[in-house]
CSV table of C-alpha atoms in Angstrom, one decimal:
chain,number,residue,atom,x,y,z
A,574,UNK,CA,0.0,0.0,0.0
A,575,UNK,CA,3.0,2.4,-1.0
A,576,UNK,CA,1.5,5.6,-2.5
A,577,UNK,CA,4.6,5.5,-4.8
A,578,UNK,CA,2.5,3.0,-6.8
A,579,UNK,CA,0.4,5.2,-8.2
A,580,UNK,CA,3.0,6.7,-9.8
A,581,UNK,CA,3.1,3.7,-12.5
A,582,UNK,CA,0.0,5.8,-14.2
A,583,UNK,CA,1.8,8.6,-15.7
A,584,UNK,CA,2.8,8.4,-18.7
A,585,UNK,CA,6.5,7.0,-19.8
A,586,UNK,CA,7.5,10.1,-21.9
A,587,UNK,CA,6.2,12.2,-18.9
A,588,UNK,CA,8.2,10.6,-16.4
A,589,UNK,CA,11.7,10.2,-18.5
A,590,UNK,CA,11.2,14.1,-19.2
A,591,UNK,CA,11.2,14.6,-15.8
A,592,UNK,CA,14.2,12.5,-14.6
A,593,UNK,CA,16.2,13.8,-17.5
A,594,UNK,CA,15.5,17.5,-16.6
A,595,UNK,CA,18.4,19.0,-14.6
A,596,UNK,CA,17.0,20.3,-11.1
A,597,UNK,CA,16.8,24.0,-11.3
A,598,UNK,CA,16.2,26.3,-8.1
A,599,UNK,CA,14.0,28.4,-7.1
A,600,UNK,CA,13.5,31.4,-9.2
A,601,UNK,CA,11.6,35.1,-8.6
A,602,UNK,CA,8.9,34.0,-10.2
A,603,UNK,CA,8.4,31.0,-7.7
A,604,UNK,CA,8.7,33.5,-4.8
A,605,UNK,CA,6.5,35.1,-6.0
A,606,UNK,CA,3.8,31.9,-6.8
A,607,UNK,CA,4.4,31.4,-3.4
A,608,UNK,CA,4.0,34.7,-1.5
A,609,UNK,CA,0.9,35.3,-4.0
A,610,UNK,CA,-1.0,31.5,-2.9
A,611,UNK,CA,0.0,31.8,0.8
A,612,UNK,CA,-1.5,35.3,1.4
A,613,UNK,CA,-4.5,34.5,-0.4
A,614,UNK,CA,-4.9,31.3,0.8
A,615,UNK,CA,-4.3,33.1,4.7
A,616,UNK,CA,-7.6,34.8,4.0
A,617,UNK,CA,-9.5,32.3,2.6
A,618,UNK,CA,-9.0,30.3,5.6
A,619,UNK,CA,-9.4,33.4,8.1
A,620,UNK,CA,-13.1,33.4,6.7
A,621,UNK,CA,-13.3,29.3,7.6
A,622,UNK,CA,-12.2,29.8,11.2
A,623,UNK,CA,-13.4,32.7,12.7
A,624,UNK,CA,-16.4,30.9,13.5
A,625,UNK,CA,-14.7,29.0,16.1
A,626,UNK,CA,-13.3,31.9,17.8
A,627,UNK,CA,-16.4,33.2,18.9
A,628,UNK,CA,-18.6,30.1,19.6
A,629,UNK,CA,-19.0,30.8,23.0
A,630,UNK,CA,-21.1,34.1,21.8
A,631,UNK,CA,-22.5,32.9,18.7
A,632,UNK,CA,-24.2,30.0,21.2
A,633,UNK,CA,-25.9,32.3,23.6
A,634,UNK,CA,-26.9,34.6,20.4
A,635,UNK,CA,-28.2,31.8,18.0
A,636,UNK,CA,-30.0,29.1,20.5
A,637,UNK,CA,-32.8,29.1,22.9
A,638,UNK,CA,-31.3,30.8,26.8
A,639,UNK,CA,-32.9,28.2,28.6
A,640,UNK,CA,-30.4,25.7,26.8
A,641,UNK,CA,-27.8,24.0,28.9
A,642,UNK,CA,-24.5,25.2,28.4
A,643,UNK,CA,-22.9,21.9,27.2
A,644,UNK,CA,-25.9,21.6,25.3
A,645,UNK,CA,-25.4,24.9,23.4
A,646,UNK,CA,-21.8,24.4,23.2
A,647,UNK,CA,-22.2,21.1,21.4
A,648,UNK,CA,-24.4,22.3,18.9
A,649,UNK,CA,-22.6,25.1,18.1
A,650,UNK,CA,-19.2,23.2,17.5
A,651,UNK,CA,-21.9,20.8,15.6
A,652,UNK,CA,-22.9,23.8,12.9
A,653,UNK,CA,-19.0,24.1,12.9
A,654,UNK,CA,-18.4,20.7,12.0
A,655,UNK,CA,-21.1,20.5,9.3
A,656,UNK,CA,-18.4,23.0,7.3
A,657,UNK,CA,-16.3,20.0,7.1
A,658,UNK,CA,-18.8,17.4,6.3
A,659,UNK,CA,-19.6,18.7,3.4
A,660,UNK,CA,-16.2,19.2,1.8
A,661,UNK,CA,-16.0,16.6,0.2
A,662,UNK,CA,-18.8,17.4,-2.2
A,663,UNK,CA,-17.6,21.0,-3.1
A,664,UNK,CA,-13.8,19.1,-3.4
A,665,UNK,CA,-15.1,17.2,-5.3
A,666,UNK,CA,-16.7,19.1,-7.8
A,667,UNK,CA,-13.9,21.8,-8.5
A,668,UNK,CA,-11.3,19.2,-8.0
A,669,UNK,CA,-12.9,17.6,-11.0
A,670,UNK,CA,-12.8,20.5,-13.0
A,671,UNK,CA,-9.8,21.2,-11.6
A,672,UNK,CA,-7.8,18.4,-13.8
A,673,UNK,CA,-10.0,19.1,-17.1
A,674,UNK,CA,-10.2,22.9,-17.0
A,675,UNK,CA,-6.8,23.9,-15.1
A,676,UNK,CA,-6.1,24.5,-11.8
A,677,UNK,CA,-6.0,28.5,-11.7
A,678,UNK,CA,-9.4,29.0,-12.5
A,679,UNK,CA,-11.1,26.6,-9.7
A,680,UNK,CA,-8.1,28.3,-7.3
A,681,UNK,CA,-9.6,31.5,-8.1
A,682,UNK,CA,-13.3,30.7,-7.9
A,683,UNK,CA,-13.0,28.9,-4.5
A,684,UNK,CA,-12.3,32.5,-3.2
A,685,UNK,CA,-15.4,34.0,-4.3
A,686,UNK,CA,-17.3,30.9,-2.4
A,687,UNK,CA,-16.1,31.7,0.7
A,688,UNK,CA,-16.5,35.1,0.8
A,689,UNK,CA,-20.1,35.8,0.2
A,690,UNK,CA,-21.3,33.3,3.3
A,691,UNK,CA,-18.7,35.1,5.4
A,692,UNK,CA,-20.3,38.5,4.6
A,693,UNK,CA,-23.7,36.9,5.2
A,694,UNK,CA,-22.8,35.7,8.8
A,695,UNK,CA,-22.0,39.4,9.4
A,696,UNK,CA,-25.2,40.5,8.5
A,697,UNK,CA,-27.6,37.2,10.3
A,698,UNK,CA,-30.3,38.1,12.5
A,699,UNK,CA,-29.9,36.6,15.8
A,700,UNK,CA,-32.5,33.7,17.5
A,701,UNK,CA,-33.7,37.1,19.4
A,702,UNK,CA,-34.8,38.2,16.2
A,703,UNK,CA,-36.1,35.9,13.9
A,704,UNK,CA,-35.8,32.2,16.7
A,705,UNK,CA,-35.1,29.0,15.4
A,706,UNK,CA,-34.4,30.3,11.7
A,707,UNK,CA,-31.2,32.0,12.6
A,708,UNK,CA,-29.1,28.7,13.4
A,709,UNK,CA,-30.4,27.4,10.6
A,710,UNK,CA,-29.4,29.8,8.1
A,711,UNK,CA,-26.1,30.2,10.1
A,712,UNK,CA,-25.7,26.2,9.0
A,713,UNK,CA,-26.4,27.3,5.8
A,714,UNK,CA,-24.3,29.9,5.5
A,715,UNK,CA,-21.2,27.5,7.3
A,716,UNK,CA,-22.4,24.9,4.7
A,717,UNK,CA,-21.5,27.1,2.0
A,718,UNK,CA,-18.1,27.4,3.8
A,719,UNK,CA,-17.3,24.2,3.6
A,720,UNK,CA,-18.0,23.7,0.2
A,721,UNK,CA,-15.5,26.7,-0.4
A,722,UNK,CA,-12.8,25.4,1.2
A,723,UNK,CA,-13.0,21.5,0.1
A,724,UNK,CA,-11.5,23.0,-3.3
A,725,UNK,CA,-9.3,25.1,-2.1
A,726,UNK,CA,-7.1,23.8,-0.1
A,727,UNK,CA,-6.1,20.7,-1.7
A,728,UNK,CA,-6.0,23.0,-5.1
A,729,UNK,CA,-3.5,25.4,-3.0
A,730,UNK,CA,-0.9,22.4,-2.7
A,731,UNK,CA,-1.1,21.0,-6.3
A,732,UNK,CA,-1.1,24.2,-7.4
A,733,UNK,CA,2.1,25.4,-5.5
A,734,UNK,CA,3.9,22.3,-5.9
A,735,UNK,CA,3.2,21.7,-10.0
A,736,UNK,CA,5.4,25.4,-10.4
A,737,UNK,CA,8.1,24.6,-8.5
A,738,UNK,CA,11.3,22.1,-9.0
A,739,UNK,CA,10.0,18.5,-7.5
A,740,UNK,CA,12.8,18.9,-4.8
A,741,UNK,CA,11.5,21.9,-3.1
A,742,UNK,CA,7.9,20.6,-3.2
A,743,UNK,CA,8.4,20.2,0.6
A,744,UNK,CA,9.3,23.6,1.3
A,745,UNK,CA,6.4,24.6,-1.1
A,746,UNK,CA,3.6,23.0,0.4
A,747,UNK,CA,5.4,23.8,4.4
A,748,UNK,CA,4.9,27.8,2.7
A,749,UNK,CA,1.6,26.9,1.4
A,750,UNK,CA,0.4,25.3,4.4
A,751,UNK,CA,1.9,28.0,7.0
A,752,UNK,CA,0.1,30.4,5.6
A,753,UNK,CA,-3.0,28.9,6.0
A,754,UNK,CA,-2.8,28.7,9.4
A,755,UNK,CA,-1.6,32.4,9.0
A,756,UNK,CA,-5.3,32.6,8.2
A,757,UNK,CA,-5.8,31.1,11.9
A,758,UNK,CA,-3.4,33.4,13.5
A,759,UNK,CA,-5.1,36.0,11.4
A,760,UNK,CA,-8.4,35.2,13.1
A,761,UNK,CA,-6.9,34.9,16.3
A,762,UNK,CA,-5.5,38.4,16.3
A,763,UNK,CA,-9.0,39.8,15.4
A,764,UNK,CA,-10.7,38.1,17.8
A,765,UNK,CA,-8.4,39.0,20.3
A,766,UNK,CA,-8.6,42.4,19.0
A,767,UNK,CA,-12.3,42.5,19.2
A,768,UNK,CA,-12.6,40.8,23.0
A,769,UNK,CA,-9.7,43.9,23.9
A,770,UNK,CA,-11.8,46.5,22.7
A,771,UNK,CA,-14.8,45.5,23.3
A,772,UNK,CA,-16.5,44.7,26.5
A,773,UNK,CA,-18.3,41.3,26.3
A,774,UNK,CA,-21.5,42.8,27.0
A,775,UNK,CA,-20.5,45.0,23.7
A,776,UNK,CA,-19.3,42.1,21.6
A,777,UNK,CA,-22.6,40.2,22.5
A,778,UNK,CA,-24.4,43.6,21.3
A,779,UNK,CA,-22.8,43.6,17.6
A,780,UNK,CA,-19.0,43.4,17.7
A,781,UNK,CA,-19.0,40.0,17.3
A,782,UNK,CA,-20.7,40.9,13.6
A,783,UNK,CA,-17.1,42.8,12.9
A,784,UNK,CA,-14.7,39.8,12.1
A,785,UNK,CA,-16.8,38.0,9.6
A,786,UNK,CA,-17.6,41.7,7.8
A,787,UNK,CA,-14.2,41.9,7.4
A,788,UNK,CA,-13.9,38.0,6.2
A,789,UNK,CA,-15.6,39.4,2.9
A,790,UNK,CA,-13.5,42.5,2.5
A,791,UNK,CA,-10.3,39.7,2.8
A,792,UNK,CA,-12.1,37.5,0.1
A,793,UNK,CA,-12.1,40.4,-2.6
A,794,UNK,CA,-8.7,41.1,-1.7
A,795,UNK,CA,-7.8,37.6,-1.9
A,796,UNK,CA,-9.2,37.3,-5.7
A,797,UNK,CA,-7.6,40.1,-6.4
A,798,UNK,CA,-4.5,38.9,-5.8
A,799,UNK,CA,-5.0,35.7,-7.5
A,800,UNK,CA,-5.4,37.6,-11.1
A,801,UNK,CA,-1.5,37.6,-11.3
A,802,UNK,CA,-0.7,33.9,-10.3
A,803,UNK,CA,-0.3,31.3,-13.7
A,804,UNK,CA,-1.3,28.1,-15.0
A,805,UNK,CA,1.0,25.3,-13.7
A,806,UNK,CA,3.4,24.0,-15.9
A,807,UNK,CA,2.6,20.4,-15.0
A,808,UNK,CA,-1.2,20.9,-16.4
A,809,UNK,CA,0.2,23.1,-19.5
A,810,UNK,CA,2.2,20.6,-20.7
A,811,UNK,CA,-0.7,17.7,-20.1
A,812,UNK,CA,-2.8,19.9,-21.6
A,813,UNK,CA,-0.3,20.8,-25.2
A,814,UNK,CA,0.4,16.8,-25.0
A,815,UNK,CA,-3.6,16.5,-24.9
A,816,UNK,CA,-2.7,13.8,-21.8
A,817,UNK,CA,-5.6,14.9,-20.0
A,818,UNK,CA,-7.7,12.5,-17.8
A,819,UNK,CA,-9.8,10.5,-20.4
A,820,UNK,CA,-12.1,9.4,-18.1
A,821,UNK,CA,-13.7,11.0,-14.8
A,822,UNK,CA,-10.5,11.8,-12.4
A,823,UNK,CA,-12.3,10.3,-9.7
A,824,UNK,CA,-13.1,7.0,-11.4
A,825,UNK,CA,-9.6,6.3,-12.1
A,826,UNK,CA,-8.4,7.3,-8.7
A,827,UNK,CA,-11.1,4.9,-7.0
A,828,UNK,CA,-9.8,1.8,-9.7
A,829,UNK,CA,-6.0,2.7,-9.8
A,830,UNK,CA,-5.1,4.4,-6.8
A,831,UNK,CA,-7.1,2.9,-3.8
A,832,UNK,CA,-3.8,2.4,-1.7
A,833,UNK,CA,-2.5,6.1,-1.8
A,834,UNK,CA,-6.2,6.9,-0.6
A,835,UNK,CA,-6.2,5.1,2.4
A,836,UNK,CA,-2.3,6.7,3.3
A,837,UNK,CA,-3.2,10.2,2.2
A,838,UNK,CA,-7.0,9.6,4.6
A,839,UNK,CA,-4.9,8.2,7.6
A,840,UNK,CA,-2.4,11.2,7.5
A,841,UNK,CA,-5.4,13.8,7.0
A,842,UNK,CA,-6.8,12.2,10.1
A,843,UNK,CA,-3.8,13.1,12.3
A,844,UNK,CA,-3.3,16.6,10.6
A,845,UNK,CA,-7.1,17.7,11.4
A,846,UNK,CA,-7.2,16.1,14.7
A,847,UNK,CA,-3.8,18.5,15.5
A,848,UNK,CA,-5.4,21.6,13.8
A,849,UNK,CA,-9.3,20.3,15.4
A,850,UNK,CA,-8.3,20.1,18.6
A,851,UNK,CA,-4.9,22.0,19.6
A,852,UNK,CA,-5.5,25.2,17.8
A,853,UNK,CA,-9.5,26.0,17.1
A,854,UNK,CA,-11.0,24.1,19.8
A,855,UNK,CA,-8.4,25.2,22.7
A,856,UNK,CA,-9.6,28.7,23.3
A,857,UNK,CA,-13.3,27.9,23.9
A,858,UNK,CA,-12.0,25.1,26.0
A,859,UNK,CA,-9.6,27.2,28.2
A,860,UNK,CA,-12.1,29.2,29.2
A,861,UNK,CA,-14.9,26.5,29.5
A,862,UNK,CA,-12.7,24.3,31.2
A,863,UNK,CA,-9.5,25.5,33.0
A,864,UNK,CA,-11.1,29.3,34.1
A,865,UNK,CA,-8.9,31.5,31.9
A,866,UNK,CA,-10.5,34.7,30.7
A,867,UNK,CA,-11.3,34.9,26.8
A,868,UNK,CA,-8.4,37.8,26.5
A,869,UNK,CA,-5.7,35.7,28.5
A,870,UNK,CA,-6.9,32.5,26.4
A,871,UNK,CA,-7.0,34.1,22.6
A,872,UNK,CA,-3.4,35.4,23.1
A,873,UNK,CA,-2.2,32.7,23.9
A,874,UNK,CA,-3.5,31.0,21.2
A,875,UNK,CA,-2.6,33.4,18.8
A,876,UNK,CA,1.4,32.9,19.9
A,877,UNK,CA,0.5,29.2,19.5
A,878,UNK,CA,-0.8,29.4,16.1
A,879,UNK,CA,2.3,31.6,15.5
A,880,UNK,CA,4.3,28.8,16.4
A,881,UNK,CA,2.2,26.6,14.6
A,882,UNK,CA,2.9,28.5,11.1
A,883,UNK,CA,7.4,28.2,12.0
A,884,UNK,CA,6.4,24.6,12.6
A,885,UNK,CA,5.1,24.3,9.7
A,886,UNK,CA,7.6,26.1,7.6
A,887,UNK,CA,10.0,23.7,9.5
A,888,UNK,CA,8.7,20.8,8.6
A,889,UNK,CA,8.2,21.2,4.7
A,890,UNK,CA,11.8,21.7,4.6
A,891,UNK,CA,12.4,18.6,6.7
A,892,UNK,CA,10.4,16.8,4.6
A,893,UNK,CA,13.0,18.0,1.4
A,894,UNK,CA,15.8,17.2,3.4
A,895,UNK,CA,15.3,14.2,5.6
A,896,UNK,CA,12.1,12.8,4.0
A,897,UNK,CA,8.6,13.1,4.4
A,898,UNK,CA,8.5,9.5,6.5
A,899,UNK,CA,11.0,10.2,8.8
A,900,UNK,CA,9.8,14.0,9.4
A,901,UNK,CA,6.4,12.5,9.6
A,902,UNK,CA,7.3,10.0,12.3
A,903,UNK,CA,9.1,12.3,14.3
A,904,UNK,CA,7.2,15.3,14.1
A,905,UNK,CA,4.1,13.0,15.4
A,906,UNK,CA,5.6,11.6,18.6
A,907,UNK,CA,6.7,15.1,19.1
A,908,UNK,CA,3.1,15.9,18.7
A,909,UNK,CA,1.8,13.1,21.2
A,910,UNK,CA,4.2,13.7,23.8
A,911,UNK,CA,3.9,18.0,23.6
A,912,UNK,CA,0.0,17.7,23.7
A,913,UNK,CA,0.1,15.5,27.3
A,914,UNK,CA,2.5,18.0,28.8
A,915,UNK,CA,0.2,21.2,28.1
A,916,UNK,CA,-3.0,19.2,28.9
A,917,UNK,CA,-1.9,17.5,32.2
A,918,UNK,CA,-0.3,20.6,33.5
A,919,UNK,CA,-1.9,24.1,33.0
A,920,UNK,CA,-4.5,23.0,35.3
A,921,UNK,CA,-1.6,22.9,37.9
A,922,UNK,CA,0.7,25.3,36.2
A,923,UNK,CA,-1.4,28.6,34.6
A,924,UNK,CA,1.3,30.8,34.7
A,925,UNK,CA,2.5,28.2,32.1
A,926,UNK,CA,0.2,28.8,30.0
A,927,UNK,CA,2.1,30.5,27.0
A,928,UNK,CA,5.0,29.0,26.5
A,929,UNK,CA,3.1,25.3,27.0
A,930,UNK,CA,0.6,26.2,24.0
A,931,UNK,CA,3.6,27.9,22.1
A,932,UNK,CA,5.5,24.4,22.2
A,933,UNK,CA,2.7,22.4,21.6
A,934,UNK,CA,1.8,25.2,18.6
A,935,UNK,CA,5.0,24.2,16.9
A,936,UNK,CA,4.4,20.5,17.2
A,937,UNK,CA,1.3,20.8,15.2
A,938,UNK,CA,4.0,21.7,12.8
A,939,UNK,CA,4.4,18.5,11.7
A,940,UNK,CA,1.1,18.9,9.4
A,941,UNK,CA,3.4,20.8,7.2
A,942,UNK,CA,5.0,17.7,6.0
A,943,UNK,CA,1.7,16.3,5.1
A,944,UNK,CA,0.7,17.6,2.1
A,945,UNK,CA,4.5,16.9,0.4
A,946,UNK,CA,3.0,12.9,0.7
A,947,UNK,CA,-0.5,13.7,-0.6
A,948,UNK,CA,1.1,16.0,-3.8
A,949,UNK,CA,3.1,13.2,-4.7
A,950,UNK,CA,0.6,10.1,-4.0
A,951,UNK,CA,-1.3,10.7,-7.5
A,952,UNK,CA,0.0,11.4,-11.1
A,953,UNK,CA,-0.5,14.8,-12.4
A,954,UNK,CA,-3.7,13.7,-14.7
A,955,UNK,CA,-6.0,13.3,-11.6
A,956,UNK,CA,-3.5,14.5,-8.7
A,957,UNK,CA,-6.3,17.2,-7.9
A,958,UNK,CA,-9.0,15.1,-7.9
A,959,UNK,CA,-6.8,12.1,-6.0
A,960,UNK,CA,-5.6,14.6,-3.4
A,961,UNK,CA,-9.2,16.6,-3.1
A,962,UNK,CA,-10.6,13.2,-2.3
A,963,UNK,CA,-8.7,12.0,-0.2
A,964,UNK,CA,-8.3,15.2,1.9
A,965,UNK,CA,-11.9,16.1,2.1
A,966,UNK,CA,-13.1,12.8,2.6
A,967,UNK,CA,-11.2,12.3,5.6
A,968,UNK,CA,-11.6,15.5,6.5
A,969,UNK,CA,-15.5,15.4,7.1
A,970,UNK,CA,-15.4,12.0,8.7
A,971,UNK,CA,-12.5,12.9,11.2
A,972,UNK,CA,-12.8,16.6,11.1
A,973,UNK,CA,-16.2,17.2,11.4
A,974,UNK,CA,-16.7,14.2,14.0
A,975,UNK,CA,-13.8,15.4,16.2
A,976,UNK,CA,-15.0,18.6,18.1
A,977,UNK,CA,-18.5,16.5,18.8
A,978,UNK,CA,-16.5,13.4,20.0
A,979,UNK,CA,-14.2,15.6,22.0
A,980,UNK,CA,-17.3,17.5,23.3
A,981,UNK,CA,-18.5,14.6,24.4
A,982,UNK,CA,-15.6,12.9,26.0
A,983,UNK,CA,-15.2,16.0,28.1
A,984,UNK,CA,-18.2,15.1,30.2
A,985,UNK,CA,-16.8,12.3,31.6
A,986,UNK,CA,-12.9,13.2,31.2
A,987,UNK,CA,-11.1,16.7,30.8
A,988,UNK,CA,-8.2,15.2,29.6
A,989,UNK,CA,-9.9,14.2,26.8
A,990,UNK,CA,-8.5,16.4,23.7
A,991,UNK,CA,-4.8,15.5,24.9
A,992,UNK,CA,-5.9,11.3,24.5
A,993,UNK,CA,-7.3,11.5,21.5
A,994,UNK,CA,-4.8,13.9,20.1
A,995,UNK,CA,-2.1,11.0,21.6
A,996,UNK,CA,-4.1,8.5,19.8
A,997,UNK,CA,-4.0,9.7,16.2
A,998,UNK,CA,-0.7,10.8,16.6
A,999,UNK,CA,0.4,6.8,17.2
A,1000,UNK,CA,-1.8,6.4,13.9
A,1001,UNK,CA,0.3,9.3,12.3
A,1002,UNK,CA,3.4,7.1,12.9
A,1003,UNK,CA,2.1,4.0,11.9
A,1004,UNK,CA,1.2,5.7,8.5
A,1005,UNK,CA,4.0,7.0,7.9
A,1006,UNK,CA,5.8,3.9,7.9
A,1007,UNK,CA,3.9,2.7,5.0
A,1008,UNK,CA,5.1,6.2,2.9
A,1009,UNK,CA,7.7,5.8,0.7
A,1010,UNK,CA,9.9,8.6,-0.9
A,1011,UNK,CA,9.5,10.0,-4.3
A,1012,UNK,CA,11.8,12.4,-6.5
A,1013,UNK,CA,8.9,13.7,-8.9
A,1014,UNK,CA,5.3,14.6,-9.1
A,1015,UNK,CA,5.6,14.6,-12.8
């Protein structure tokens, strides 16, 4: 079950092109690529995820008072998870698209998806106003999300790693993936912003509205900024070789390429568990949990997810020096072992606080490495659509399930994120065991 085996579906010519090709480094124009995708995909995922940074007020605002507390928290990490659940379908669909049409144009329109809803949330009437049809339009409207961001992301990393040479695809997809969670440490900053400047009382009054406003001014800016990125050179040349997919992607992948499915699933699991759990559902359960005020608990997350970005950074370069198995094993017992310090001990320790949650930040790091093994799992004529699948699919299963399960686990144990963090991260080394190194993605 080696993903390198789906590389026996690219074509001879293809591969021998790329072998024979002298490695070349990074040029301006790569930078560039680079600086252009990470920005824009930082404020694509700002929109996704500054919904979790104010669930404790969107749950009084957008449910019935009389509600328990659990109750309400629950169902509002449930509308978040239904963001994930349905990216698979949106994935998917511009994934598809993706390897007939060319990757720039589903890159670009995945922006505009995500904006609109984000404006909308801005603008919802409350359950005040209009009762039980405000959470259901905010589903909805996080619905719409999802769909977004099932093709962007895993676009971002084909598209990325298709302009530059195959062995600084690590470092590209480490950029690529930092500056999504810029997008997080984006949203933490305004929501710590917002809690600094406002008095809750205020942010329960409208403030809240403010973030997600400025989510759809970001989108604009973001496909904006996407007008001066280019095709890939991988689908140009597939595309003047007329070595397109001649089926549907997906078809193939599901007949030829089960085994790099399952590998690229297990590792998804492990990098949305990290990202889940340590870095969007910590705040709300800092504050929930362990008594720390929402200021005192966004700032530290926000050095965390700062951390988080250097890990990853870190790790895609790991990944093109080392290996993507042996960064990958590493990087997840780093993750299991930083993840029981900070949860066993800032009930004891609070003054610890920051620099536990920075050094468990940087573990999450390791997802940076990820994406290097899900680029190169599936030939270029349905990588999008191999990777999209994959990714999303996992994603919704293990993504969307996790804050519920956590939420529920925490009735009975508040240790609970830290175990099942621990737990996938033994499944992240297992995996990676099974990955085996390739020198192109041609």
């Amino acid at each position: 079950m080696h993903i390198e085996d789906s590389a026996t579906a690219v074509a001879p010519d293809a591969r021998k092109e790329a072998h024979a090709a002298p490695a070349r480094a990074l040029t301006r124009q790569d930078y560039k690529t680079l600086s252009l995708s990470a920005l824009g995909g930082a404020l694509e995922f700002y929109d996704f995820v500054i919904f979790v940074f104010f669930t404790a007020v969107l749950g009084k605002l957008f449910f019935p008072p009389s509600m328990p507390d659990w109750l309400r928290v629950l169902q509002t990490f449930g509308i978040f998870a239904a963001g994930y659940v349905v990216r698979p379908l949106g994935g998917i669909i511009m994934a598809h698209f993706g390897d007939l049409l060319g990757r720039k144009r589903m890159f670009t329109m995945s922006i505009l998806l995500m904006a609109v809803p984000t404006l909308l949330m801005g603008l919802l009437p409350t359950y005040a106003s209009i009762g039980l049809a405000a959470p259901v339009l905010l589903l909805l409207l996080r619905v719409m999300q999802g769909a977004a961001v099932g093709g962007e992301v895993p676009g971002a990393w084909v598209f990325v790693s298709e302009h530059v040479p195959a062995r600084h695809i690590g470092y590209a997809c480490g950029t690529l993936t930092a500056g999504l969670t810029a997008g997080i440490l984006l949203g933490s900053v305004v929501a710590t912003g917002i809690n600094t400047a406002f008095t809750p009382d205020q942010v329960a009054d409208g403030a809240w509205r403010l973030p997600f406003l400025l989510g759809g001014i970001f989108g604009l800016g973001a496909m904006y900024l996407r007008r001066w990125l280019h095709e890939t050179p991988v689908f140009a040349e597939l595309q003047q070789r007329k070595a397109l997919a001649a089926e549907m992607p997906l078809k193939t992948v599901l007949r030829n390429h089960r085994g790099p499915v399952v590998i690229s699933m297990l590792l998804t699991w492990m990098l949305s568990a990290a990202i889940v759990v340590v870095i969007l559902m910590t705040p709300t359960l800092l504050q929930k949990i362990y008594g720390f005020d929402p200021h005192t608990s966004l700032v530290a997350n926000t050095v965390a997810t700062l951390c988080l970005s250097i890990g990853c950074l870190v790790a895609g370069v790991l990944a093109d020096r080392i290996g993507a198995r042996t960064t990958l094993f590493g990087g997840a017992l780093l993750l299991a072992v930083c993840t029981y310090v900070f949860y066993t001990t800032i009930k004891v320790r609070p003054d610890l606080l920051l620099p536990l949650y920075a050094l468990v930040g940087f573990s999450v790091g390791v997802v940076g490495a990820v994406p290097c093994v899900l680029v190169k799992a599936f030939p270029a004529q349905v990588r999008f659509s191999g990777l999209s699948f994959s990714y999303n699919l996992s994603y919704a299963i293990f993504g969307g399930l996790t804050p519920v399960v956590v939420a529920l686990m925490l009735k009975n144990n508040p240790l609970a994120p830290a175990y099942y963090v621990i737990a996938v991260s033994v499944i992240g080394m297992i995996t990676a065991l099974f990955v085996k190194e390739r020198t192109d993605i041609a």
